[in-house]
Short mmCIF file of C-alpha atoms (C1' of nucleotides) in Angstrom, two decimals:
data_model
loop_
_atom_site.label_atom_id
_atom_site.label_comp_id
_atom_site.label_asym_id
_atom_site.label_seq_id
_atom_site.Cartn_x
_atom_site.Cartn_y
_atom_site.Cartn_z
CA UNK A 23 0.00 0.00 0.00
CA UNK A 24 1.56 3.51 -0.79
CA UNK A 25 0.51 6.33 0.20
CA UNK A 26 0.93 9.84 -1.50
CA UNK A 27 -0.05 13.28 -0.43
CA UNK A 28 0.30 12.37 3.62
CA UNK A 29 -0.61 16.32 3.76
CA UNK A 30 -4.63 15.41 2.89
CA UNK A 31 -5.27 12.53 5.40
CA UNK A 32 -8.73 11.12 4.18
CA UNK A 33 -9.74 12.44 0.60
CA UNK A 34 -12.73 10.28 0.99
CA UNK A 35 -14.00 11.26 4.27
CA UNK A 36 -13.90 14.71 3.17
CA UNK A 37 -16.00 13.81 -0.51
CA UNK A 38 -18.46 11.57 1.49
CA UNK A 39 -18.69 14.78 4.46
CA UNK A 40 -19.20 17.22 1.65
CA UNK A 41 -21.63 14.97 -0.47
CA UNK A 42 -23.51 14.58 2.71
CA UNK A 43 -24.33 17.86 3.39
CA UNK A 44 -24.92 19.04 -0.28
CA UNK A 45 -27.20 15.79 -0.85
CA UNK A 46 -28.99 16.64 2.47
CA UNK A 47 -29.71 20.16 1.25
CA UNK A 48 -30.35 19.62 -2.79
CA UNK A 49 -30.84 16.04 -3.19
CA UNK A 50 -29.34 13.41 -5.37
CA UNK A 51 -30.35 15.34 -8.60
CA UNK A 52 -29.93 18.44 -7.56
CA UNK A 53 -26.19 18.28 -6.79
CA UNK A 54 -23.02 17.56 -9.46
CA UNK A 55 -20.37 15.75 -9.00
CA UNK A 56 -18.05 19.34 -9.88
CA UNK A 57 -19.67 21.10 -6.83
CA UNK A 58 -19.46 18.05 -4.37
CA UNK A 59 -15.30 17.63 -5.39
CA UNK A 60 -15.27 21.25 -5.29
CA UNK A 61 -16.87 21.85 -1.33
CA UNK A 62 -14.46 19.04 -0.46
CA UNK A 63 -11.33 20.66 -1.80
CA UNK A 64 -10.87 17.71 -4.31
CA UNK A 65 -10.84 17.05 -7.84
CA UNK A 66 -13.54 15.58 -9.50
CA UNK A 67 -12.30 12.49 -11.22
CA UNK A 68 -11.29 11.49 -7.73
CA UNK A 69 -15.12 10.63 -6.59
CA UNK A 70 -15.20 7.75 -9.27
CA UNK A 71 -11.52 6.95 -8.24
CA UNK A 72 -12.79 6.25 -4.83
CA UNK A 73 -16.60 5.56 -5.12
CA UNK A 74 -17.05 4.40 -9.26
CA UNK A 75 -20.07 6.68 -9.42
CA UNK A 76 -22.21 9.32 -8.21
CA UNK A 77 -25.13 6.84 -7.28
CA UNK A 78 -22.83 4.54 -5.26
CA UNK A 79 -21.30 7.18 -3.48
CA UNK A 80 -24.96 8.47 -2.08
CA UNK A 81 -25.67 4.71 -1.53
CA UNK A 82 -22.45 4.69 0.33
CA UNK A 83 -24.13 7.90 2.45
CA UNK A 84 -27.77 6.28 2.93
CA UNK A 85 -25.85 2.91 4.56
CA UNK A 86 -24.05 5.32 6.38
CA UNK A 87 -26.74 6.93 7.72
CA UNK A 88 -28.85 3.97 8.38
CA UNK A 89 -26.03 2.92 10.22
CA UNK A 90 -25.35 5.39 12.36
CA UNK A 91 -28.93 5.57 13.54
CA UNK A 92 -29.06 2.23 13.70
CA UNK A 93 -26.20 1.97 16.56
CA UNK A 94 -27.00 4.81 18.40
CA UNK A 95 -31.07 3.90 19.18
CA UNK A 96 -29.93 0.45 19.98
CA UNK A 97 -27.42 1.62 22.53
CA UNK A 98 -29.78 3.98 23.75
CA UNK A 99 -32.81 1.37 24.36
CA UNK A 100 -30.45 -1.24 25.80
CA UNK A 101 -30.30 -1.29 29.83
CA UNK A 102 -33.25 0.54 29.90
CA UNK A 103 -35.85 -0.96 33.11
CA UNK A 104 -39.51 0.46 32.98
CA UNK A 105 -41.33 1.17 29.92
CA UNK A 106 -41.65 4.47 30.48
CA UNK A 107 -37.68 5.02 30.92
CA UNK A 108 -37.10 2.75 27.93
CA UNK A 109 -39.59 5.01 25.78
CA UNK A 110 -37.68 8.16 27.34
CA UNK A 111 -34.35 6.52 26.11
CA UNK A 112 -35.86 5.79 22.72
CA UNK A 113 -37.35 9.72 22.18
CA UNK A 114 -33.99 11.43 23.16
CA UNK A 115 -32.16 8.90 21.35
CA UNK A 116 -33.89 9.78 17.61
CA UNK A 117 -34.50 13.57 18.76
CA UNK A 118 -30.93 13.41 19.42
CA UNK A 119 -29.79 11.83 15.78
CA UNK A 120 -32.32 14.32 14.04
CA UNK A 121 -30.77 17.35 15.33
CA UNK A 122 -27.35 15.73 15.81
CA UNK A 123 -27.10 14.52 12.43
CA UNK A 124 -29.37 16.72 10.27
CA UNK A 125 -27.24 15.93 7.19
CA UNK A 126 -28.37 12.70 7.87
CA UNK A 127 -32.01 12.88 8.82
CA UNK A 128 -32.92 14.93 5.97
CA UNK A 129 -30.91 12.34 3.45
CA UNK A 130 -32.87 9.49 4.79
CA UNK A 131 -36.17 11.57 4.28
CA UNK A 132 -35.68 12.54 0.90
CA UNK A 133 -35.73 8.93 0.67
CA UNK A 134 -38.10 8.25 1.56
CA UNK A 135 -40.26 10.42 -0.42
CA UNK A 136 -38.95 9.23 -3.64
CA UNK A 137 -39.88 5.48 -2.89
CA UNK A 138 -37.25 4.54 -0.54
CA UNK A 139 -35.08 2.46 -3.31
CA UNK A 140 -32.19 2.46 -1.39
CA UNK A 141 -33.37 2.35 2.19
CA UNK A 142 -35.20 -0.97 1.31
CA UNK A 143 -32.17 -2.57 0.26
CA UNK A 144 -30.82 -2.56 3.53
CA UNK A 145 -33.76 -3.61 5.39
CA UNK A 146 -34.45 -4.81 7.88
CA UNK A 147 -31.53 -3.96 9.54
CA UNK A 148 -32.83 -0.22 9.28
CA UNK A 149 -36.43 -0.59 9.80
CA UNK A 150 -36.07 -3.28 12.32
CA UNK A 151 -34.41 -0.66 14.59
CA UNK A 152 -36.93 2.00 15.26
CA UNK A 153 -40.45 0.38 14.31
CA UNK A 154 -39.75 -3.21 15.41
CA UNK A 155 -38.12 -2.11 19.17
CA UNK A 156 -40.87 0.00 19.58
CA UNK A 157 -43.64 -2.48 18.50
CA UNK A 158 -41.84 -4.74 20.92
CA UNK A 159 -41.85 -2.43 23.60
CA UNK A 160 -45.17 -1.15 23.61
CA UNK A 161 -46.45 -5.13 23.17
CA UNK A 162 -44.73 -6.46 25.91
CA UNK A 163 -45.94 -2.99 27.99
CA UNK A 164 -49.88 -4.14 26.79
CA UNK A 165 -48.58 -7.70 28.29
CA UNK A 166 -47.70 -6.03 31.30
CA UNK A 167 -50.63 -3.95 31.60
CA UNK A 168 -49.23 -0.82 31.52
CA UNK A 169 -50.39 0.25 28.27
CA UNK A 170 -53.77 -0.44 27.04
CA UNK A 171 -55.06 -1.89 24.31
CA UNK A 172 -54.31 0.61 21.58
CA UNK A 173 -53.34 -0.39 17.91
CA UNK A 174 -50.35 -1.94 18.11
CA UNK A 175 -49.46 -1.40 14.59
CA UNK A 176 -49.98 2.16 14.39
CA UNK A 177 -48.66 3.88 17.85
CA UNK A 178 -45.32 2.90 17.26
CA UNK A 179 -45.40 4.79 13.82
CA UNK A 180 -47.38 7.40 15.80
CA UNK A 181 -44.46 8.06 18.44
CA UNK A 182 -41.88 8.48 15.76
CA UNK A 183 -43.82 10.67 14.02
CA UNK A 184 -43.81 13.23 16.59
CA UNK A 185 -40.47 13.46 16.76
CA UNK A 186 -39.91 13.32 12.85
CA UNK A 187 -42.08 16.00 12.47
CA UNK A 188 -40.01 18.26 14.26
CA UNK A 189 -36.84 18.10 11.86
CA UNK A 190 -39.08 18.28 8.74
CA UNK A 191 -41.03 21.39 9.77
CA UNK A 192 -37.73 22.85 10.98
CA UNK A 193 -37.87 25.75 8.30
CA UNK A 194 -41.10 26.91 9.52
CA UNK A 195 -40.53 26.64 13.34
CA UNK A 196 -37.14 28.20 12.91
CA UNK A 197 -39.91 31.53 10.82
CA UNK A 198 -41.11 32.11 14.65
CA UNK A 199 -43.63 29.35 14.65
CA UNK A 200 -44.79 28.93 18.13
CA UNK A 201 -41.97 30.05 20.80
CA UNK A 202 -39.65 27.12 20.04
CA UNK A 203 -35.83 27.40 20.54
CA UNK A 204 -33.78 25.16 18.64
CA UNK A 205 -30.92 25.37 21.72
CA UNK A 206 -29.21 22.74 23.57
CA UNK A 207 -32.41 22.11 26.23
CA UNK A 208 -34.97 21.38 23.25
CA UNK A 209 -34.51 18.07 22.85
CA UNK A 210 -34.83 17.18 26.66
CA UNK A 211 -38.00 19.43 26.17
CA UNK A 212 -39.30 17.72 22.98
CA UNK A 213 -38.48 14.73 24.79
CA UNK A 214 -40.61 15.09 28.27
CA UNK A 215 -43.44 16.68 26.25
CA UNK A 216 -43.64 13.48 23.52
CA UNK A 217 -43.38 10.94 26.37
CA UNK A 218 -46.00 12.52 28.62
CA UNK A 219 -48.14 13.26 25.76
CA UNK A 220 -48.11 9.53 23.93
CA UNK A 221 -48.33 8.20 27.75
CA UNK A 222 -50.60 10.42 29.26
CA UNK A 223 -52.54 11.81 26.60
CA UNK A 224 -53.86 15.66 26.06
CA UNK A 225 -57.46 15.82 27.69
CA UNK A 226 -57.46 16.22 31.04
CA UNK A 227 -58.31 13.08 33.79
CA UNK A 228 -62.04 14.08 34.51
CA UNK A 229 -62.56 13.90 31.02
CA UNK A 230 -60.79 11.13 29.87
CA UNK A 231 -61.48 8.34 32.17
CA UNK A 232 -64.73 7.37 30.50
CA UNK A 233 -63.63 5.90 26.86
CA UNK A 234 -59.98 4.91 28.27
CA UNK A 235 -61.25 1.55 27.31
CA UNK A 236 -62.88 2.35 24.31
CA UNK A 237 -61.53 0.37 21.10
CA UNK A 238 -59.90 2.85 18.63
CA UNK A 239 -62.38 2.16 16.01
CA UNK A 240 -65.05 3.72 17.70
CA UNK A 241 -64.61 7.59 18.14
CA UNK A 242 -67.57 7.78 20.12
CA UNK A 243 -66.74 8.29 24.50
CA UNK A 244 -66.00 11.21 26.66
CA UNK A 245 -67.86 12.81 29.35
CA UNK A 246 -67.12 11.83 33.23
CA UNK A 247 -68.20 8.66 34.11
CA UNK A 248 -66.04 6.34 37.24
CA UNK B 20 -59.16 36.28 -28.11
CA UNK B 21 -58.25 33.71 -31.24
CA UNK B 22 -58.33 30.36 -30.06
CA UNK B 23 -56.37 27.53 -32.07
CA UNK B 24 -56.62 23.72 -32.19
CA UNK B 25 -59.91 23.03 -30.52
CA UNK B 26 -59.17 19.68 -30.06
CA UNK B 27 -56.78 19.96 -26.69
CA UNK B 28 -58.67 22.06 -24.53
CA UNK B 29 -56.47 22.59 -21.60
CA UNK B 30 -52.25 21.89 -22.34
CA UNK B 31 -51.51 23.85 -19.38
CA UNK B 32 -53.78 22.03 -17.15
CA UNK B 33 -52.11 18.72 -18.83
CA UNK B 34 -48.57 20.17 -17.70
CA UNK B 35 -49.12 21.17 -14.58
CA UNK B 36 -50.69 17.69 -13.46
CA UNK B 37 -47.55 15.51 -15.01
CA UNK B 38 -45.28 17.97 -13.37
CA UNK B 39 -47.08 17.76 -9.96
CA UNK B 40 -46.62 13.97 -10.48
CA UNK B 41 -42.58 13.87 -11.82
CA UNK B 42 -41.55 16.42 -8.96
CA UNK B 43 -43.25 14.74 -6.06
CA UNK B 44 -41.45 11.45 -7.37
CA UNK B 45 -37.97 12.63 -8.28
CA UNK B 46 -37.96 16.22 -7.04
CA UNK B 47 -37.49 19.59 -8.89
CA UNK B 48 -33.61 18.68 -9.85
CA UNK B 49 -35.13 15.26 -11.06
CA UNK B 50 -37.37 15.76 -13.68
CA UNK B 51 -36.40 17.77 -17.13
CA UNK B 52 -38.63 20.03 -18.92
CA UNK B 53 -38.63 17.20 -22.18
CA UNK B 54 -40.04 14.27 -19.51
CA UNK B 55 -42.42 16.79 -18.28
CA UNK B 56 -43.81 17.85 -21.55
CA UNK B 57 -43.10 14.19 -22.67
CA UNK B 58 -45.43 12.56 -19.91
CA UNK B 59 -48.19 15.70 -20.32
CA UNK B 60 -47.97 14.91 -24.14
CA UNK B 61 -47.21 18.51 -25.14
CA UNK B 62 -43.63 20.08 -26.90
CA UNK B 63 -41.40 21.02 -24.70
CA UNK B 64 -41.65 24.80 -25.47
CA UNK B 65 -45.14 24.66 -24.60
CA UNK B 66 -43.64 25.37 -20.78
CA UNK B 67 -41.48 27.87 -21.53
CA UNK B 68 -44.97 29.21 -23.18
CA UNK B 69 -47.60 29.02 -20.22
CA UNK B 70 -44.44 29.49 -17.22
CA UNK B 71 -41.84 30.95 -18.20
CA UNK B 72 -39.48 28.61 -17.07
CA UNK B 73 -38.88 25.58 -14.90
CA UNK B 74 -38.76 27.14 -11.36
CA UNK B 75 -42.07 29.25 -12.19
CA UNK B 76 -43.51 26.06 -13.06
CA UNK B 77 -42.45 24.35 -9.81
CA UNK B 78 -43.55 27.36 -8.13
CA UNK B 79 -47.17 27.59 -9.42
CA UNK B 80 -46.96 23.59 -8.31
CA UNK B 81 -46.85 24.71 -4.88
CA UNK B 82 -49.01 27.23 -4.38
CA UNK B 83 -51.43 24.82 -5.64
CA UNK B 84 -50.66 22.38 -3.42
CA UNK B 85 -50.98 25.03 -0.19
CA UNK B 86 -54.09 26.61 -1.55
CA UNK B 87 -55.62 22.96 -1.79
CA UNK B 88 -54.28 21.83 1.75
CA UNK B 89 -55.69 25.13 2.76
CA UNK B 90 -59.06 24.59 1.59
CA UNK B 91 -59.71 21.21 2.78
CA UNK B 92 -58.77 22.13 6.28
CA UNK B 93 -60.54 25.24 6.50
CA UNK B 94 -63.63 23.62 5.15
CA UNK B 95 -63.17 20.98 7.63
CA UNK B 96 -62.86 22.76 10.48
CA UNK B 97 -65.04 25.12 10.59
CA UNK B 98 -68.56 24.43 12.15
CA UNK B 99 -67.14 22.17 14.33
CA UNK B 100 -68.82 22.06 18.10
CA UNK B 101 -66.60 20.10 20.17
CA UNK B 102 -63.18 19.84 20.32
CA UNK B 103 -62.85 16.29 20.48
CA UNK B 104 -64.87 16.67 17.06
CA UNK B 105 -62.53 19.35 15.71
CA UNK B 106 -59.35 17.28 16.01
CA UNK B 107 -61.50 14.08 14.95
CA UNK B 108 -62.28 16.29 11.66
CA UNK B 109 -58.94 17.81 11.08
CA UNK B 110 -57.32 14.36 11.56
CA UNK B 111 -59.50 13.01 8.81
CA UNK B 112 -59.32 16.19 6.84
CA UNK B 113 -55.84 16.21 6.61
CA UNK B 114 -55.46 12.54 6.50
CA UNK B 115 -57.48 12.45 3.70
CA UNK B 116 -55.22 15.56 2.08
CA UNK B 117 -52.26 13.25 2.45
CA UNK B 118 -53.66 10.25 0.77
CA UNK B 119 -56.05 11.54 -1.75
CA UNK B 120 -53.02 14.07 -2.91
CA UNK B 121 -49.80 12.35 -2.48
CA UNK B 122 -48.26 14.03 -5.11
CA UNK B 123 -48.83 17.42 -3.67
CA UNK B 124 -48.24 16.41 -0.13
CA UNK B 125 -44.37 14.52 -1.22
CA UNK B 126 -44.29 18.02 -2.96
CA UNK B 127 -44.50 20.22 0.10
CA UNK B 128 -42.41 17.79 2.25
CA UNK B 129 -39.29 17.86 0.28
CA UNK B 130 -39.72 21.58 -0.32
CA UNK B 131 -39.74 21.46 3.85
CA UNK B 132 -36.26 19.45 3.80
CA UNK B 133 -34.79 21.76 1.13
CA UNK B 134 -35.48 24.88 3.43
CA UNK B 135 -38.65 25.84 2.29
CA UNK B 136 -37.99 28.00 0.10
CA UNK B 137 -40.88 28.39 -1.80
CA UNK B 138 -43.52 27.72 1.30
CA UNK B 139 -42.24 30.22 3.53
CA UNK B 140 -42.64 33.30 0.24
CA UNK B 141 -46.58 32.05 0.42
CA UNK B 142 -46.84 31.90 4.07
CA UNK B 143 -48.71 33.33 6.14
CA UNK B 144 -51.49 31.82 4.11
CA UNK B 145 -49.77 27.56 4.36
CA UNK B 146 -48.75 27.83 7.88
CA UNK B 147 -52.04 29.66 9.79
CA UNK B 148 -54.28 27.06 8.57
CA UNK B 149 -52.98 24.33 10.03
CA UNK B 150 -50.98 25.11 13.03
CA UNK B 151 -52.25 28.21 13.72
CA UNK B 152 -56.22 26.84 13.75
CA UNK B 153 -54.54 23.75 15.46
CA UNK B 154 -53.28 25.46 18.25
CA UNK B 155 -56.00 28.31 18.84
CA UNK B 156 -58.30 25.06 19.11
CA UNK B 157 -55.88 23.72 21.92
CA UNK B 158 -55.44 26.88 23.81
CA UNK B 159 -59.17 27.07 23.49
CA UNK B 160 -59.44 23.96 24.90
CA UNK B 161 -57.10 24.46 28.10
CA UNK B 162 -58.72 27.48 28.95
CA UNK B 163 -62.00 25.55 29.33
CA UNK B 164 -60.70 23.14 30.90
CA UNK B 165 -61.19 20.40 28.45
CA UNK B 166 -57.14 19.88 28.26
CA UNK B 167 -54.72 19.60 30.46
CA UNK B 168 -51.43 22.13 30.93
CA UNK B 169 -49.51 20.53 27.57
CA UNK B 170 -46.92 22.37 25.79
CA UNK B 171 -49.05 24.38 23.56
CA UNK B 172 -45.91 25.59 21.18
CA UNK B 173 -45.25 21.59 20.40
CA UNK B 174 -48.60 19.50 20.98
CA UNK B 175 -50.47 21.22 17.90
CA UNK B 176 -46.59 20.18 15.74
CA UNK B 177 -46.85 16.43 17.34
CA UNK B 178 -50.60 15.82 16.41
CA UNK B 179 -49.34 16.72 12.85
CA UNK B 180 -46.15 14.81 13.14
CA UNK B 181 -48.76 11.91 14.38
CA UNK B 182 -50.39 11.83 10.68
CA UNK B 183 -47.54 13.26 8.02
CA UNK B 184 -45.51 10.10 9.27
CA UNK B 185 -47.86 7.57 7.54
CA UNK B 186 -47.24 9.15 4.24
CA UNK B 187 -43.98 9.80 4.67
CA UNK B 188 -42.89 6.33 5.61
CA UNK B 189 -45.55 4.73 3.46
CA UNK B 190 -42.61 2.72 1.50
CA UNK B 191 -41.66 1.00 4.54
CA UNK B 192 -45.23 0.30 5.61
CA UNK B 193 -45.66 -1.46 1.93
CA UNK B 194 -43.63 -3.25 2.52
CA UNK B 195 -45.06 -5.16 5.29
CA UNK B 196 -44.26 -3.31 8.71
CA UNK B 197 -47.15 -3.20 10.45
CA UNK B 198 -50.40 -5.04 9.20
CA UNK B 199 -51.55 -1.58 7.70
CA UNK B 200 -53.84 -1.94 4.54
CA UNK B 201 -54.14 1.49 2.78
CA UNK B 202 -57.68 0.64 1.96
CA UNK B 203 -60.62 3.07 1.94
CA UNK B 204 -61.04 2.53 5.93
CA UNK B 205 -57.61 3.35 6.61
CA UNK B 206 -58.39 7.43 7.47
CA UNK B 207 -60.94 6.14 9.09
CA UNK B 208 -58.44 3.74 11.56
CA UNK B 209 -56.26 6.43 11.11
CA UNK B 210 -58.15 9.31 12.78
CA UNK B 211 -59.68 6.90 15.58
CA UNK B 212 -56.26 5.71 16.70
CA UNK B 213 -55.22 9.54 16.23
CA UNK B 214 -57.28 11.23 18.06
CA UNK B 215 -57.78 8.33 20.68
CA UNK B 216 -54.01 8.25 21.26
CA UNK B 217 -53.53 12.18 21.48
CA UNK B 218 -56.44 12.52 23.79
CA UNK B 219 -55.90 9.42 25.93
CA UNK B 220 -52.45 8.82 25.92
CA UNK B 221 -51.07 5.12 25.80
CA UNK B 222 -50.41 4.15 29.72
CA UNK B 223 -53.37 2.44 31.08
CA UNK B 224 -56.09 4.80 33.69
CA UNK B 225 -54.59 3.19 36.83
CA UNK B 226 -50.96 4.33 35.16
CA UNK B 227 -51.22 7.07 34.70
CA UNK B 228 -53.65 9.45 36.94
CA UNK B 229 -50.39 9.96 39.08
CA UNK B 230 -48.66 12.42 36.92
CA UNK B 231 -51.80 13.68 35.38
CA UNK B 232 -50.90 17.11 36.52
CA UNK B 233 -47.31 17.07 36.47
CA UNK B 234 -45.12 19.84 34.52
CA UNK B 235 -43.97 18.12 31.15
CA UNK B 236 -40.08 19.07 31.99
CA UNK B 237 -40.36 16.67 35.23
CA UNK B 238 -40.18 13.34 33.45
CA UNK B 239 -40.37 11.47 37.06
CA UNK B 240 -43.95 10.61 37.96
CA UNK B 241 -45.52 7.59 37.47
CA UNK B 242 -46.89 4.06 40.08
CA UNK B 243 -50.52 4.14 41.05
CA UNK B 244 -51.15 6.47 43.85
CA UNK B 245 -54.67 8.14 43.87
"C1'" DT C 14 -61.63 38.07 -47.13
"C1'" DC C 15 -57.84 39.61 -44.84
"C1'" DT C 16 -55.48 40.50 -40.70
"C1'" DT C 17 -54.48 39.48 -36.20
"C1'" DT C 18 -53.37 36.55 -32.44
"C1'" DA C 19 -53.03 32.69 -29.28
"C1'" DA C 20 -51.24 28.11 -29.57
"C1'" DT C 21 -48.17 24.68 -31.02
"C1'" DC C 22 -44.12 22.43 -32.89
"C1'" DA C 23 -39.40 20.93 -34.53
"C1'" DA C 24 -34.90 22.32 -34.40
"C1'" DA C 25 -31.07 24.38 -32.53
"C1'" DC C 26 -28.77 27.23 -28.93
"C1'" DG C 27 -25.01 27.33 -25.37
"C1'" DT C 28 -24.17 25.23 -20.93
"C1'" DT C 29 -23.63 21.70 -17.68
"C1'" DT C 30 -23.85 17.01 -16.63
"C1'" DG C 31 -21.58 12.30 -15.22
"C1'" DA C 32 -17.91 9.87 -16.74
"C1'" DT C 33 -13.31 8.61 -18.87
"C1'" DT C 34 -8.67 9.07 -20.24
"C1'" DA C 35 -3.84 9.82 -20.12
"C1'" DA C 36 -0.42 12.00 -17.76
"C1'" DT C 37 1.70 13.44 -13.46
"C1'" DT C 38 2.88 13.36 -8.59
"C1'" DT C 39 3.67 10.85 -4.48
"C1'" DG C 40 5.83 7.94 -0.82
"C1'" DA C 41 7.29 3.52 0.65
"C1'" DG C 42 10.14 -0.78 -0.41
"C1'" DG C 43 14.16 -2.86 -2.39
"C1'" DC D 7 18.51 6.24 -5.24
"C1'" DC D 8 15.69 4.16 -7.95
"C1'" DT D 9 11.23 1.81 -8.82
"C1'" DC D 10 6.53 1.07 -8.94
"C1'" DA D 11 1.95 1.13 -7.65
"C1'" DA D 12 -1.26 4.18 -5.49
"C1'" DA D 13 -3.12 8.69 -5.64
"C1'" DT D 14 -4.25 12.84 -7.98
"C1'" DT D 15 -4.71 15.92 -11.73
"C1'" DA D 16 -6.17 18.45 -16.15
"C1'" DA D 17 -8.22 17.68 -20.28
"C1'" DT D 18 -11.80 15.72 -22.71
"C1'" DC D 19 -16.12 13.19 -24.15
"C1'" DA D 20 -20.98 12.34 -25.49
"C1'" DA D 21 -25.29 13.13 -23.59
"C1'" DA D 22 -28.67 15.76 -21.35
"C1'" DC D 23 -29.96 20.06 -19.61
"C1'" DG D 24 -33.08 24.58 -19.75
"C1'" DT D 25 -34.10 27.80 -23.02
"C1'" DT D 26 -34.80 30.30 -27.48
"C1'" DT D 27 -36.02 30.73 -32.09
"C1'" DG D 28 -38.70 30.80 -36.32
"C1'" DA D 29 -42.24 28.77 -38.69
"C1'" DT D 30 -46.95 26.94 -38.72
"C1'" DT D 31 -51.63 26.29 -37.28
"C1'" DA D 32 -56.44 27.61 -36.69
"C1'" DA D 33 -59.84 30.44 -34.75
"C1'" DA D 34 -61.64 35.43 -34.01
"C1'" DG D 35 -62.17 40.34 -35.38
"C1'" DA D 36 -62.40 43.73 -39.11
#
DNA sequence: TCTTTAATCAAACGTTTGATTAATTTGAGG
DNA sequence: CCTCAAATTAATCAAACGTTTGATTAAAGA
């Protein structure tokens, strides 16, 4: 192995760095291989020396991604004891990635909008990380009796969600849209408020209590009742 | 007014439909003007001749898709008596938005990951309708009484993030996570579990009337104790 | 009927794209 | 110190890009 230029340590950390920030912001179409080599200080030909392509270097960035999101819920959810602590873990965990790793988050998005081609091909190892620890969470806390019976299928895609949401709105929150600050204390905020929320629910006891039993398919409850 | 060729009666109305489709599937740097006018079966110059160029095209897309989102939620809520029913309606309402346009809502979410460009020149119009409305409703709600103390800058943004997540992870749920069927009942499971979940929360009663009252940014609550 | 005008098209414009090539520089091993 | 493969570059390619042009069509107004 020889090794020229020792004065540029990683050439292709820096393209895949710079690719994923341009990709996050333009997409794959909207970016050229001239402007990624140029933001990473680069010449071009060296992005098919080192990936072969422009598509296989943003596949390189989407298993990246997946990856990195992938370790860093699954260290967060191990240990945890009570459902509730484990579902604490879980929220600060992904708030933390989507504002930790916007590049990322945004890159997996796009994704997702445009069908998800390359996310799929590296299921389940993605997929099986958020959705299917959740599912298994909240089943075993229905088991448990801690949770009741809500749809099983849906809440854990519900939880996500409201953390999602917050990264993919970011433009208009960051307009002045409600008194949010994007600071080092929001995600413990975000966090508490999604937890309680999702456990705890919006209404308040008195007028809850009633259809706290009532099966999701039937909107039809409220008013005290115990 | 001289009108030509009778026989296609609305080319721009052709355009701006394959467009809508081609940029919610492969984004604005995706899709050339030839595929567009190619897949609207009109020459190309036709939309350089109705929209100047590409971007004004795109544009025009958008506002489209916010004055149509806009419409449908107005029109939902309004006449609505309680508030249970006013979520339960702009659940389905915008539910229904999501999956009866797709193209339009992919449209607006990857304008949201590229900054927002676009949405934020045409807001306040986008924005009021459905987190503004959404939040007055909540506030409204608290003050009588019907809520409890939530975070009122983020629970109106999670209800959102509750439904937006379905279509923006719909490739995964194809797939087979979840036994989801996107069937004609599906807004209908959608909104129950929705508004169920937001209003009820997820622990069981006996869970959860402990920290009924406490402050979202104390996480520790929690045990039975009534 | 003759002119005007909106609508449409095929062809070509100059630019930029992703990709390739051949040549050059580099540092470690013999 | 020389050698050689790895690393990097500038130059170049055909194809695709958004856009413009000039000609043609057919209906409406005079």
């Amino acid at each position: 192995m020889a090794r020229p230029k020792t004065d540029d340590p990683q050439a292709r950390a820096k393209i895949m760095a710079a690719a994923e920030r341009l990709f996050a912001e333009h997409g794959f179409a909207g970016v050229g291989i001239r402007q990624i080599a140029a933001a990473a200080g680069v010449n071009g030909a060296m992005i098919h020396y080192y990936f072969g392509n422009k598509e296989s270097l943003y596949r390189a960035i989407i298993e990246n991604a997946a990856a990195t999101v992938r370790g860093l819920i699954a260290e967060a959810i191990s240990g945890a004891t009570s459902l509730e602590e484990r579902l604490t873990r879980f929220v600060k965990a992904y708030a933390g990635y989507l504002f930790g790793h916007p590049h990322l988050a945004r890159i997996l998005s796009r994704e997702m909008l445009a069908g998800g081609k390359y996310i799929l091909e590296i299921i389940p190892k993605y997929a099986t990380t958020n959705y299917g620890m959740l599912r298994e969470a909240m089943a075993e806390g229905i088991r448990a009796g801690e949770l009741r019976n809500i749809d099983i299928d849906l809440a854990p895609i519900s939880l996500i969600g409201m953390i999602i949401v917050f990264q993919l709105i970011r433009p208009l929150i960051a307009l002045g849209l409600g008194k949010i600050q994007f600071d080092e204390r929001f995600i413990e905020r975000l966090a508490a408020h999604t937890v309680d929320l999702f456990l705890n629910g919006a209404a308040s006891p008195d007028q809850q209590a009633a259809g706290k039993r009532a099966k999701p398919s039937a909107p039809r409850r409220r008013k005290v009742q115990r």
